[in-house]
Short mmCIF file of C-alpha atoms in Angstrom, two decimals:
data_model
loop_
_atom_site.label_atom_id
_atom_site.label_comp_id
_atom_site.label_asym_id
_atom_site.label_seq_id
_atom_site.Cartn_x
_atom_site.Cartn_y
_atom_site.Cartn_z
CA MET A 225 159.87 119.36 195.53
CA ARG A 226 157.24 117.32 197.41
CA LEU A 227 157.24 114.05 197.98
CA ALA A 228 155.89 111.90 200.97
CA GLN A 229 157.72 109.15 202.69
CA VAL A 230 155.88 106.07 204.53
CA VAL A 231 156.77 105.30 207.64
CA SER A 232 155.61 102.30 209.21
CA TYR A 233 155.13 101.63 212.53
CA PRO A 234 154.87 97.79 214.81
CA ASP A 235 151.66 97.18 215.82
CA ASP A 236 150.91 100.79 213.76
CA LYS A 237 148.94 101.72 210.66
CA PRO A 238 151.27 102.59 207.95
CA VAL A 239 151.76 106.30 207.72
CA ARG A 240 152.65 109.25 205.33
CA VAL A 241 155.03 112.03 206.00
CA PRO A 242 154.42 114.78 204.15
CA PHE A 243 157.99 116.52 203.09
CA ALA A 244 159.29 119.84 201.11
CA VAL A 245 163.05 119.39 199.43
CA VAL A 246 164.96 123.17 198.17
CA VAL A 247 168.09 122.33 196.18
CA ALA A 248 169.80 125.36 194.99
CA ARG A 249 173.19 126.03 193.37
CA LYS A 250 175.10 128.74 193.87
CA GLY A 251 178.59 129.10 192.08
CA THR A 252 180.85 125.86 192.47
CA THR A 253 178.46 124.74 196.55
CA VAL A 254 175.35 122.74 195.89
CA ALA A 255 173.07 123.17 198.72
CA ILE A 256 169.57 120.55 199.69
CA PHE A 257 166.78 121.56 202.25
CA TYR A 258 164.45 120.00 203.73
CA THR A 259 161.33 120.54 205.92
CA PHE A 260 158.65 117.23 207.14
CA ASN A 261 155.41 117.50 209.34
CA ASP A 262 155.28 115.12 211.46
CA PRO A 263 151.44 113.51 210.33
CA ARG A 264 150.50 112.59 214.57
CA GLY A 265 152.02 116.77 215.92
CA PRO A 266 150.03 119.73 216.06
CA GLN A 267 150.92 120.88 211.38
CA GLY A 268 148.94 116.70 210.93
CA LYS A 269 149.01 116.64 207.33
CA ARG A 270 149.19 119.32 205.99
CA LEU A 271 151.98 119.86 202.94
CA ALA A 272 155.27 120.47 204.39
CA SER A 273 157.40 123.79 202.76
CA VAL A 274 160.89 125.15 203.65
CA PRO A 275 160.30 129.23 204.79
CA VAL A 276 161.80 130.99 201.91
CA ALA A 277 163.68 133.56 204.04
CA ILE A 278 165.72 130.74 205.44
CA VAL A 279 166.54 128.89 202.07
CA ARG A 280 167.64 133.04 201.09
CA ALA A 281 169.68 134.42 204.36
CA GLN A 282 171.51 130.40 204.28
CA LEU A 283 172.09 131.50 200.28
CA GLU A 284 173.37 134.62 201.07
CA LYS A 285 175.94 132.87 203.83
CA ILE A 286 177.03 130.11 201.04
CA GLY A 287 177.87 133.70 198.62
CA GLU A 288 179.74 135.16 201.29
CA LEU A 289 182.22 131.95 202.14
CA GLU A 290 182.21 131.40 198.36
CA ALA A 291 183.83 135.62 197.97
CA SER A 292 186.01 134.99 200.79
CA ALA A 293 187.07 132.25 199.47
CA ALA A 294 191.14 132.27 198.30
CA PRO A 295 191.46 131.17 194.40
CA LEU A 296 193.08 127.47 193.82
CA LYS A 297 196.43 127.33 192.65
#
């Protein structure tokens, strides 16, 4: 999901901050990944994006944790 947050600074114009949000479920675990670009930074007003490689790596770790967990009794 992509969204923009409007941020106001004292004595300055409001700025739109681009966000990217990924929500994933693996088994019983829900994970949320997000990132944003500072409009005054090097990425400027470009769309924010969550790197796919990071999401995949983290979901693999979650899968490893679920596989190693003992079932509840």
